[in-house]
Short mmCIF file of C-alpha atoms in Angstrom, two decimals:
data_model
loop_
_atom_site.label_atom_id
_atom_site.label_comp_id
_atom_site.label_asym_id
_atom_site.label_seq_id
_atom_site.Cartn_x
_atom_site.Cartn_y
_atom_site.Cartn_z
CA MET J 49 141.66 82.93 133.26
CA LEU J 50 145.44 82.94 133.55
CA GLN J 51 147.20 86.28 133.92
CA SER J 52 150.12 87.41 131.76
CA LYS J 53 152.81 90.04 131.76
CA THR J 54 155.32 90.83 129.02
CA SER J 55 158.45 91.21 131.10
CA SER J 56 161.03 91.97 128.43
CA ILE J 57 162.25 91.61 124.88
CA ASN J 58 165.71 90.08 125.01
CA ASN J 59 167.72 89.51 121.81
CA ASN J 60 164.54 89.25 119.72
CA ILE J 61 162.82 86.92 122.22
CA GLU J 62 159.58 88.30 123.64
CA ILE J 63 159.22 86.96 127.19
CA ILE J 64 155.69 86.60 128.59
CA ASP J 65 155.21 85.40 132.16
CA ILE J 66 152.04 83.40 132.87
CA LYS J 67 150.60 83.49 136.37
CA SER J 68 147.49 82.14 138.05
CA ASN J 69 145.76 82.83 141.34
CA SER J 70 143.51 79.81 140.83
CA ILE J 71 145.77 76.99 139.63
CA GLY J 72 143.38 74.43 141.12
CA GLU J 73 140.63 75.67 138.81
CA VAL J 74 142.91 75.19 135.79
CA TYR J 75 143.50 71.54 136.69
CA LYS J 76 139.82 70.95 137.49
CA SER J 77 138.67 72.42 134.16
CA TRP J 78 141.27 70.32 132.34
CA GLU J 79 139.97 67.13 133.97
CA ASP J 80 136.39 68.05 133.03
CA ARG J 81 137.35 68.71 129.41
CA PHE J 82 139.54 65.64 128.96
CA PRO J 83 137.90 62.54 130.45
CA LYS J 84 139.76 59.27 129.98
CA GLU J 85 137.84 58.50 126.77
CA SER J 86 139.01 61.77 125.19
CA PRO J 87 140.87 61.45 121.86
CA LEU J 88 143.85 63.18 123.51
CA PHE J 89 144.71 59.93 125.26
CA ASP J 90 144.40 57.75 122.16
CA TYR J 91 144.97 59.21 118.70
CA SER J 92 147.14 58.58 115.65
CA ALA J 93 147.46 61.29 113.01
CA LYS J 94 148.63 58.63 110.57
CA GLN J 95 145.93 56.01 111.12
CA ASP J 96 142.96 58.22 112.07
CA PRO J 97 143.57 61.92 111.33
CA GLU J 98 139.95 62.86 112.08
CA ARG J 99 140.35 61.61 115.66
CA ALA J 100 143.69 63.38 115.93
CA LEU J 101 141.97 66.62 114.88
CA LEU J 102 139.40 66.12 117.64
CA ALA J 103 142.29 65.93 120.13
CA VAL J 104 143.79 69.09 118.60
CA HIS J 105 140.53 71.04 118.75
CA GLU J 106 139.70 69.93 122.29
CA SER J 107 143.15 71.24 123.20
CA LEU J 108 142.46 74.52 121.37
CA ALA J 109 139.24 74.97 123.34
CA PHE J 110 141.19 74.52 126.59
CA VAL J 111 143.78 77.09 125.49
CA MET J 112 141.08 79.57 124.46
CA GLN J 113 139.40 79.15 127.86
CA TRP J 114 142.48 79.99 129.90
CA LEU J 115 144.82 82.27 127.93
CA PRO J 116 144.12 86.03 128.03
CA THR J 117 142.64 87.47 124.83
CA ALA J 118 145.71 89.65 124.29
CA ILE J 119 147.98 86.58 124.30
CA ILE J 120 145.62 84.66 121.99
CA SER J 121 145.72 87.57 119.52
CA ARG J 122 149.51 87.86 119.82
CA LEU J 123 150.11 84.17 119.12
CA ALA J 124 147.57 83.98 116.25
CA SER J 125 149.33 86.80 114.37
CA PHE J 126 152.89 85.75 115.18
CA PRO J 127 153.52 83.42 112.17
CA PHE J 128 152.83 86.27 109.75
CA GLN J 129 154.96 89.03 111.26
CA LYS J 130 158.14 89.93 109.40
CA SER J 131 159.57 92.29 112.02
CA GLY J 132 159.79 92.49 115.77
CA PRO J 133 160.69 89.49 117.97
CA SER J 134 161.32 86.25 116.06
CA ALA J 135 160.61 84.08 119.11
CA ILE J 136 158.17 84.15 122.02
CA LEU J 137 158.91 82.56 125.38
CA LEU J 138 155.86 81.79 127.50
CA ARG J 139 156.99 81.06 131.05
CA GLY J 140 154.99 79.31 133.73
CA LEU J 141 152.25 77.33 131.94
CA PRO J 142 150.77 74.78 134.37
CA ILE J 143 151.67 71.21 133.39
CA ASP J 144 151.27 67.69 134.76
CA VAL J 145 151.95 67.17 138.45
CA ASP J 146 153.23 63.61 138.04
CA ILE J 147 155.94 63.51 135.36
CA PRO J 148 157.09 60.06 134.19
CA PRO J 149 160.79 59.30 133.67
CA THR J 150 162.40 61.17 130.77
CA PRO J 151 162.30 58.94 127.65
CA ILE J 152 165.78 57.58 126.93
CA LYS J 153 166.98 56.76 123.44
CA ALA J 154 170.11 54.77 122.75
CA SER J 155 171.12 56.77 119.67
CA VAL J 156 170.33 59.91 117.71
CA PHE J 157 168.72 57.68 115.04
CA ASP J 158 166.83 55.45 117.51
CA ASP J 159 163.09 56.12 117.38
CA ALA J 160 162.14 53.20 119.63
CA GLY J 161 159.98 51.63 116.94
CA ASP J 162 157.24 53.07 114.77
CA ARG J 163 156.08 55.83 117.08
CA GLU J 164 154.01 57.59 114.42
CA THR J 165 151.42 54.95 115.26
CA ASP J 166 152.11 55.04 119.00
CA SER J 167 149.19 56.93 120.51
CA SER J 168 150.43 56.89 124.08
CA THR J 169 150.14 60.27 125.77
CA LEU J 170 152.92 60.65 128.33
CA VAL J 171 152.20 64.12 129.75
CA PRO J 172 148.60 64.89 128.75
CA ILE J 173 148.27 68.36 130.26
CA ALA J 174 151.52 69.56 128.68
CA GLU J 175 150.61 67.92 125.37
CA SER J 176 147.21 69.62 125.33
CA TRP J 177 148.91 73.03 125.74
CA LEU J 178 151.29 72.15 122.90
CA LEU J 179 148.58 70.95 120.50
CA GLY J 180 146.18 73.78 121.39
CA ILE J 181 148.70 76.59 120.96
CA SER J 182 149.92 74.96 117.73
CA ARG J 183 146.36 75.05 116.38
CA LEU J 184 145.99 78.68 117.48
CA MET J 185 148.84 79.59 115.09
CA GLY J 186 148.03 77.13 112.29
CA PHE J 187 147.89 73.34 112.29
CA PRO J 188 150.25 70.94 114.06
CA THR J 189 151.77 68.64 111.48
CA GLY J 190 154.01 65.62 111.32
CA ALA J 191 157.70 66.21 110.73
CA PRO J 192 159.67 64.74 107.78
CA LEU J 193 160.35 61.44 109.53
CA ALA J 194 159.09 57.93 108.88
CA THR J 195 159.14 57.28 112.64
CA GLY J 196 159.68 59.17 115.84
CA ASP J 197 156.62 61.26 116.69
CA ARG J 198 154.09 60.07 119.27
CA GLY J 199 150.65 60.09 117.71
CA GLY J 200 152.31 61.48 114.60
CA LEU J 201 152.37 65.03 116.01
CA ILE J 202 154.51 65.27 119.16
CA ARG J 203 158.24 64.58 119.37
CA ASP J 204 160.18 63.94 122.55
CA ILE J 205 163.44 65.89 122.62
CA THR J 206 165.76 64.23 125.12
CA GLN J 207 169.40 63.44 125.62
CA ASN J 208 170.82 60.60 123.55
CA ALA J 209 173.42 58.41 125.18
CA ASP J 210 175.86 58.88 122.30
CA ASP J 211 175.17 62.53 121.41
CA VAL J 212 176.07 64.90 124.24
CA ASN J 213 178.02 67.54 122.30
CA ASP J 214 176.89 70.95 121.06
CA LEU J 215 174.19 70.77 118.39
CA PRO J 216 175.24 73.16 115.58
CA MET J 217 172.99 76.02 114.52
CA HIS J 218 170.40 75.26 111.86
CA ARG J 219 166.92 75.87 110.51
CA ASP J 220 164.54 72.92 110.61
CA TYR J 221 163.96 71.34 107.18
CA PRO J 222 164.73 74.45 105.07
CA ALA J 223 162.97 74.30 101.71
CA VAL J 224 165.91 75.90 99.85
CA ALA J 225 168.17 73.00 100.85
CA ARG J 226 165.78 70.10 100.32
CA ASP J 227 165.87 67.65 97.45
CA PRO J 228 163.06 68.79 95.07
CA LYS J 229 161.77 65.21 94.75
CA PHE J 230 160.66 65.31 98.39
CA ALA J 231 157.33 67.12 98.68
CA MET J 232 157.23 68.72 102.09
CA VAL J 233 156.15 71.94 103.70
CA GLU J 234 158.82 73.86 105.54
CA PRO J 235 157.20 74.56 108.91
CA GLU J 236 156.73 78.26 109.57
CA ILE J 237 156.67 77.70 113.33
CA PHE J 238 157.97 75.11 115.72
CA ILE J 239 157.46 74.95 119.46
CA LEU J 240 159.66 73.57 122.22
CA PHE J 241 157.87 72.98 125.53
CA GLY J 242 159.69 72.12 128.73
CA VAL J 243 158.40 69.06 130.56
CA ARG J 244 161.49 68.70 132.76
CA GLY J 245 164.49 70.98 132.97
CA ASP J 246 168.03 69.83 133.57
CA VAL J 247 168.95 69.04 137.16
CA ASP J 248 170.64 72.43 137.48
CA ASP J 249 171.34 75.54 135.42
CA SER J 250 174.61 74.09 134.07
CA GLY J 251 172.69 71.73 131.77
CA ALA J 252 171.95 71.91 128.06
CA LYS J 253 170.34 75.11 126.76
CA THR J 254 168.59 75.97 123.51
CA VAL J 255 170.55 78.58 121.51
CA VAL J 256 168.68 81.01 119.25
CA MET J 257 169.93 83.72 116.91
CA ASP J 258 167.76 86.12 114.92
CA SER J 259 168.76 86.27 111.24
CA LYS J 260 168.78 90.06 110.99
CA THR J 261 170.91 90.36 114.12
CA LEU J 262 173.32 87.78 112.78
CA LEU J 263 173.69 89.54 109.42
CA ASP J 264 174.40 92.84 111.17
CA MET J 265 177.24 91.17 113.11
CA MET J 266 178.86 89.51 110.11
CA ASN J 267 181.92 90.51 108.12
CA PRO J 268 180.67 92.32 104.94
CA THR J 269 182.92 90.15 102.76
CA ASP J 270 181.38 86.98 104.17
CA ARG J 271 177.87 88.37 103.69
CA ALA J 272 178.57 89.15 100.03
CA LEU J 273 180.08 85.72 99.40
CA LEU J 274 177.20 83.81 101.02
CA ARG J 275 174.64 85.79 99.03
CA THR J 276 176.15 84.69 95.71
CA THR J 277 177.65 81.20 96.17
CA THR J 278 176.12 77.98 97.45
CA VAL J 279 176.87 75.40 100.13
CA GLN J 280 176.18 71.66 100.07
CA THR J 281 175.77 69.62 103.28
CA GLU J 282 177.21 66.10 103.30
CA ILE J 283 177.04 63.49 106.05
CA GLU J 284 179.45 60.66 106.73
CA LEU J 285 178.24 57.12 106.08
CA PRO J 286 179.37 54.11 108.19
CA ASN J 287 181.87 53.14 105.45
CA GLY J 288 183.61 56.53 105.74
CA GLU J 289 182.20 57.93 102.50
CA TYR J 290 180.12 61.13 102.37
CA PHE J 291 176.57 61.48 101.08
CA ALA J 292 174.98 64.77 99.95
CA ILE J 293 171.89 65.77 101.95
CA GLY J 294 169.45 67.80 99.86
CA ARG J 295 170.82 70.25 97.29
CA PRO J 296 173.23 73.21 97.24
CA PHE J 297 171.67 76.32 98.80
CA LEU J 298 172.39 80.02 99.20
CA PRO J 299 173.03 80.66 102.91
CA ILE J 300 171.67 84.22 102.62
CA ILE J 301 168.65 85.08 100.47
CA ASP J 302 167.23 88.61 100.21
CA ASN J 303 163.51 88.96 99.57
CA GLU J 304 162.97 92.14 97.59
CA GLU J 305 159.18 91.99 97.98
CA ASP J 306 159.08 92.37 101.76
CA GLY J 307 162.62 93.57 102.50
CA THR J 308 163.56 90.60 104.67
CA SER J 309 166.67 88.43 104.49
CA THR J 310 166.62 84.72 105.30
CA VAL J 311 169.64 82.92 106.71
CA THR J 312 169.84 79.18 106.08
CA LEU J 313 172.17 77.02 108.15
CA ASN J 314 171.77 73.36 107.26
CA ASN J 315 174.22 72.04 109.82
CA LEU J 316 174.01 68.45 111.03
CA PRO J 317 176.06 66.47 113.55
CA LYS J 318 179.13 64.83 111.96
CA ALA J 319 178.59 66.65 108.67
CA ARG J 320 180.98 68.40 106.30
CA TYR J 321 180.33 71.22 103.85
CA VAL J 322 181.43 71.88 100.28
CA SER J 323 180.69 74.67 97.81
CA PRO J 324 180.19 73.73 94.14
CA ASP J 325 180.65 77.32 92.94
CA GLY J 326 182.57 79.12 95.70
CA GLY J 327 185.15 76.59 96.82
CA GLY J 328 187.02 76.83 100.09
CA GLN J 329 186.37 80.56 100.61
CA THR J 330 182.61 80.02 100.73
CA VAL J 331 182.94 77.03 103.04
CA GLU J 332 185.09 79.01 105.48
CA ALA J 333 182.68 81.96 105.38
CA TYR J 334 179.79 79.58 106.06
CA LYS J 335 181.64 78.07 109.03
CA ARG J 336 182.36 81.53 110.43
CA MET J 337 178.70 82.49 110.14
CA SER J 338 177.62 79.25 111.86
CA GLN J 339 180.09 79.72 114.69
CA LEU J 340 179.16 83.38 115.14
CA ALA J 341 175.50 82.42 115.42
CA PHE J 342 176.32 79.85 118.10
CA ASP J 343 178.73 82.04 120.05
CA LYS J 344 176.51 85.15 120.09
CA GLY J 345 173.12 83.41 120.23
CA GLU J 346 170.84 83.78 123.22
CA ARG J 347 170.96 80.82 125.65
CA VAL J 348 167.49 79.76 126.77
CA ASN J 349 167.22 77.47 129.77
CA LEU J 350 163.82 75.85 129.24
CA LYS J 351 162.32 74.76 132.54
CA ALA J 352 159.12 72.83 133.17
CA GLY J 353 156.19 74.92 131.90
CA ASP J 354 158.31 77.12 129.60
CA MET J 355 157.26 77.20 125.95
CA LEU J 356 159.59 78.62 123.24
CA ILE J 357 157.79 79.50 119.99
CA ILE J 358 160.10 80.07 117.03
CA GLN J 359 159.62 81.56 113.55
CA ASN J 360 161.61 79.03 111.54
CA SER J 361 162.38 81.37 108.61
CA ARG J 362 163.63 84.26 110.80
CA LEU J 363 165.76 82.50 113.36
CA VAL J 364 168.40 79.75 113.53
CA HIS J 365 168.81 77.57 116.59
CA GLY J 366 171.01 74.95 118.20
CA ARG J 367 171.81 73.50 121.61
CA THR J 368 174.71 73.55 124.04
CA LYS J 369 176.15 70.22 125.13
CA PHE J 370 174.75 67.99 127.83
CA TYR J 371 176.68 67.84 131.08
CA ASN J 372 174.50 65.31 132.91
CA THR J 373 175.10 61.79 131.62
CA GLY J 374 174.69 58.19 132.64
CA SER J 375 172.28 57.66 135.53
CA CYS J 376 170.94 61.23 135.23
CA LEU J 377 169.29 60.56 131.88
CA ALA J 378 165.94 59.36 133.28
CA SER J 379 165.57 62.57 135.28
CA GLY J 380 167.23 64.84 132.73
CA ARG J 381 166.07 67.49 130.28
CA TRP J 382 162.86 66.64 128.43
CA LEU J 383 161.19 68.87 125.87
CA ILE J 384 158.22 68.08 123.66
CA LYS J 385 158.10 69.58 120.20
CA ALA J 386 155.51 70.33 117.52
CA TYR J 387 155.69 71.77 114.02
CA VAL J 388 153.07 74.26 112.80
CA THR J 389 152.04 75.26 109.28
CA ASN J 390 149.31 77.33 107.66
CA ARG J 391 149.93 75.73 104.25
CA LEU J 392 148.57 72.27 104.84
CA TRP J 393 145.44 71.45 102.83
CA LYS J 394 144.30 72.02 99.27
CA ILE J 395 141.40 74.40 98.77
CA PRO J 396 138.38 72.85 96.95
CA GLY J 397 138.67 73.42 93.21
CA GLU J 398 142.39 74.13 93.37
CA THR J 399 144.12 72.52 90.40
CA SER J 400 147.51 74.23 90.18
CA LEU J 401 149.72 74.42 93.25
CA SER J 402 152.83 76.48 93.67
CA ASP J 403 153.89 74.21 96.51
CA MET J 404 153.32 70.52 95.82
CA ALA J 405 153.63 69.81 99.53
CA HIS J 406 149.95 70.69 100.02
CA THR J 407 147.89 67.66 100.89
CA ASP J 408 144.23 66.68 101.15
CA TYR J 409 142.10 67.23 104.23
CA PRO J 410 142.38 65.77 106.87
CA ASN J 411 145.94 64.47 106.35
CA LEU J 412 148.24 65.88 109.05
CA ASN J 413 151.42 64.21 107.80
CA PRO J 414 152.27 65.70 104.37
CA MET J 415 155.97 65.56 105.22
CA GLY J 416 156.22 61.84 105.83
CA TRP J 417 159.55 60.75 104.42
CA GLY J 418 162.58 59.09 105.95
CA GLY J 419 164.86 61.92 107.05
CA PHE J 420 167.57 62.49 109.63
CA ARG J 421 166.70 63.16 113.22
CA GLN J 422 167.97 66.24 115.02
CA GLN J 423 167.88 67.24 118.65
CA ASP J 424 167.06 70.78 119.79
#
């Protein structure tokens, strides 16, 4: 069994260091559990979800074998906790020894073909940790994209040749900002797992900011304005015109039932923002909140074997710019990502659903619609 130690809680990130005195046994047990005919090496959540679930549950069994019981319990309860750290950083998980070149994409919208049906496993040990820990906290599920996820469940997060700037702070696929005609579950959890870090510490870093911490830092006037007036995100089309993404949303929503407040930043690259009911004052307040979150957010340098687990409703995130370009891309930063939800399948006999994004067992892709790709 691997050993663990909670080293610190830093800006609402709980940091847990993973260590092993028998790393060879970890790799040997992995090879025994995942022979070459294992579904992990050949699955498609879109074409054969039952086989994909076998890959997920084989991965869960591996995770349960090696993680300490205290960590298993901590991760299983994490999606439901409304206070305490809003992110967990596991450092030092053992991953593949031979790492292939970092996947390179020509553009932020380039998915290199229909990769929902691409079952190729690039880093099988790392991907088994990602799928297994996802299942420990819920079910891994496809993101709201028609293409882009290997096997329908795992997304490669890498540098794009034409997108090296800061990625603005946001929540992933926030339900309050989505177009109601799109039935999709907002993921409660998403996971970023480092396969390869940047060449040095000056590279791109994930930026995270806890919602409660952000609200405490804000100007009271801005907080009041963003609780009562809405913001609409618009993106620029190739012809220079702007197109509304989703619907107007309240950037700050207070939940009287559990006493929490949710911050929604729906920022996209090359986007602009308007307010149908608050005008320029609301837009400026929204921009100040977004910039404050980026400037004061915790920088996380994800190295190989580091896994960042994020509560999507309690934390906003972004990314600093890439410094390594050109020939460095193939050996540059590479994360793999999974979304997790506990609200996936209909219960037998259920006839009235409060969230029409529920789907039928064993579908793992209830969010399959053509959306806009983001990089973390």
